[in-house]
């Protein structure tokens, strides 16, 4: 089966990127907006960084947030197992 792919153009930190994925265009735009927002936040607190360093710090922060959320989910699952007995 050929899965339908969503193709959109988004702007992140002043650059246009073509995104292709299986999610809705609104989801993909939300992802792009969140990345753009995070990059601008990092740039505002570190004005001397170039865009590559800002992008890497954005990736590091995003992976950190993802790992923390996975830890929280695992902890909640463990707690739920204890409650259920």
PDB file of C-alpha atoms in Angstrom:
ATOM      1  CA  UNK A   1       0.000   0.000   0.000  1.00  0.00           C
ATOM      2  CA  UNK A   2       1.176   3.484  -0.820  1.00  0.00           C
ATOM      3  CA  UNK A   3       0.688   5.713   2.210  1.00  0.00           C
ATOM      4  CA  UNK A   4      -0.346   9.283   1.412  1.00  0.00           C
ATOM      5  CA  UNK A   5       2.368  11.742   2.463  1.00  0.00           C
ATOM      6  CA  UNK A   6       1.749  15.318   3.501  1.00  0.00           C
ATOM      7  CA  UNK A   7       4.091  17.817   1.851  1.00  0.00           C
ATOM      8  CA  UNK A   8       4.319  21.395   3.089  1.00  0.00           C
ATOM      9  CA  UNK A   9       6.757  24.289   3.149  1.00  0.00           C
ATOM     10  CA  UNK A  10       7.470  25.833   6.534  1.00  0.00           C
ATOM     11  CA  UNK A  11       9.690  28.624   7.773  1.00  0.00           C
ATOM     12  CA  UNK A  12      11.989  27.970  10.711  1.00  0.00           C
ATOM     13  CA  UNK A  13      14.330  30.668  11.955  1.00  0.00           C
ATOM     14  CA  UNK A  14      14.183  32.577   8.682  1.00  0.00           C
ATOM     15  CA  UNK A  15      14.758  29.565   6.439  1.00  0.00           C
ATOM     16  CA  UNK A  16      12.193  27.722   4.334  1.00  0.00           C
ATOM     17  CA  UNK A  17      12.098  23.939   4.640  1.00  0.00           C
ATOM     18  CA  UNK A  18      10.017  21.381   2.776  1.00  0.00           C
ATOM     19  CA  UNK A  19       8.549  18.872   5.185  1.00  0.00           C
ATOM     20  CA  UNK A  20       7.225  15.459   4.162  1.00  0.00           C
ATOM     21  CA  UNK A  21       5.458  13.190   6.621  1.00  0.00           C
ATOM     22  CA  UNK A  22       2.466  11.075   7.456  1.00  0.00           C
ATOM     23  CA  UNK A  23       0.983  13.564   9.930  1.00  0.00           C
ATOM     24  CA  UNK A  24      -1.545  16.267   9.091  1.00  0.00           C
ATOM     25  CA  UNK A  25      -0.313  19.576   7.734  1.00  0.00           C
ATOM     26  CA  UNK A  26      -1.543  21.316  10.892  1.00  0.00           C
ATOM     27  CA  UNK A  27       0.521  18.951  13.052  1.00  0.00           C
ATOM     28  CA  UNK A  28       3.597  19.519  10.909  1.00  0.00           C
ATOM     29  CA  UNK A  29       3.126  23.298  11.044  1.00  0.00           C
ATOM     30  CA  UNK A  30       2.813  23.077  14.828  1.00  0.00           C
ATOM     31  CA  UNK A  31       6.121  21.186  15.006  1.00  0.00           C
ATOM     32  CA  UNK A  32       7.794  23.821  12.827  1.00  0.00           C
ATOM     33  CA  UNK A  33       6.344  26.630  14.936  1.00  0.00           C
ATOM     34  CA  UNK A  34       7.565  25.036  18.165  1.00  0.00           C
ATOM     35  CA  UNK A  35      11.074  24.565  16.733  1.00  0.00           C
ATOM     36  CA  UNK A  36      11.094  28.161  15.479  1.00  0.00           C
ATOM     37  CA  UNK A  37       9.913  29.444  18.856  1.00  0.00           C
ATOM     38  CA  UNK A  38      12.561  27.432  20.722  1.00  0.00           C
ATOM     39  CA  UNK A  39      15.322  28.627  18.394  1.00  0.00           C
ATOM     40  CA  UNK A  40      14.263  32.250  18.825  1.00  0.00           C
ATOM     41  CA  UNK A  41      14.127  31.817  22.605  1.00  0.00           C
ATOM     42  CA  UNK A  42      17.671  30.400  22.656  1.00  0.00           C
ATOM     43  CA  UNK A  43      18.897  33.138  20.294  1.00  0.00           C
ATOM     44  CA  UNK A  44      17.421  35.844  22.501  1.00  0.00           C
ATOM     45  CA  UNK A  45      19.361  34.623  25.546  1.00  0.00           C
ATOM     46  CA  UNK A  46      22.551  33.897  23.544  1.00  0.00           C
ATOM     47  CA  UNK A  47      22.807  36.665  20.923  1.00  0.00           C
ATOM     48  CA  UNK A  48      26.371  35.759  19.883  1.00  0.00           C
ATOM     49  CA  UNK A  49      25.539  32.220  18.721  1.00  0.00           C
ATOM     50  CA  UNK A  50      25.299  31.417  15.027  1.00  0.00           C
ATOM     51  CA  UNK A  51      22.269  29.586  13.621  1.00  0.00           C
ATOM     52  CA  UNK A  52      24.021  26.198  13.599  1.00  0.00           C
ATOM     53  CA  UNK A  53      24.800  26.394  17.314  1.00  0.00           C
ATOM     54  CA  UNK A  54      21.265  27.602  18.014  1.00  0.00           C
ATOM     55  CA  UNK A  55      19.912  24.618  16.065  1.00  0.00           C
ATOM     56  CA  UNK A  56      22.115  22.165  17.978  1.00  0.00           C
ATOM     57  CA  UNK A  57      21.103  23.642  21.330  1.00  0.00           C
ATOM     58  CA  UNK A  58      17.467  23.430  20.236  1.00  0.00           C
ATOM     59  CA  UNK A  59      17.942  19.749  19.394  1.00  0.00           C
ATOM     60  CA  UNK A  60      19.720  19.062  22.701  1.00  0.00           C
ATOM     61  CA  UNK A  61      16.969  20.790  24.677  1.00  0.00           C
ATOM     62  CA  UNK A  62      14.252  18.967  22.738  1.00  0.00           C
ATOM     63  CA  UNK A  63      15.838  15.548  23.282  1.00  0.00           C
ATOM     64  CA  UNK A  64      16.293  16.368  26.970  1.00  0.00           C
ATOM     65  CA  UNK A  65      12.595  17.292  27.245  1.00  0.00           C
ATOM     66  CA  UNK A  66      11.637  14.090  25.422  1.00  0.00           C
ATOM     67  CA  UNK A  67      13.720  11.915  27.760  1.00  0.00           C
ATOM     68  CA  UNK A  68      12.235  13.610  30.826  1.00  0.00           C
ATOM     69  CA  UNK A  69       8.718  12.980  29.512  1.00  0.00           C
ATOM     70  CA  UNK A  70       9.548   9.310  28.847  1.00  0.00           C
ATOM     71  CA  UNK A  71      10.831   9.005  32.418  1.00  0.00           C
ATOM     72  CA  UNK A  72       7.609  10.547  33.721  1.00  0.00           C
ATOM     73  CA  UNK A  73       5.478   8.182  31.629  1.00  0.00           C
ATOM     74  CA  UNK A  74       7.458   5.171  32.889  1.00  0.00           C
ATOM     75  CA  UNK A  75       7.067   6.358  36.475  1.00  0.00           C
ATOM     76  CA  UNK A  76       3.323   6.858  36.034  1.00  0.00           C
ATOM     77  CA  UNK A  77       2.995   3.386  34.498  1.00  0.00           C
ATOM     78  CA  UNK A  78       4.837   1.894  37.480  1.00  0.00           C
ATOM     79  CA  UNK A  79       2.566   3.755  39.889  1.00  0.00           C
ATOM     80  CA  UNK A  80      -0.510   2.575  37.985  1.00  0.00           C
ATOM     81  CA  UNK A  81       0.692  -1.044  38.182  1.00  0.00           C
ATOM     82  CA  UNK A  82       1.111  -0.671  41.949  1.00  0.00           C
ATOM     83  CA  UNK A  83      -2.394   0.741  42.345  1.00  0.00           C
ATOM     84  CA  UNK A  84      -3.918  -2.030  40.235  1.00  0.00           C
ATOM     85  CA  UNK A  85      -1.986  -4.598  42.219  1.00  0.00           C
TER      86      UNK A  85
END
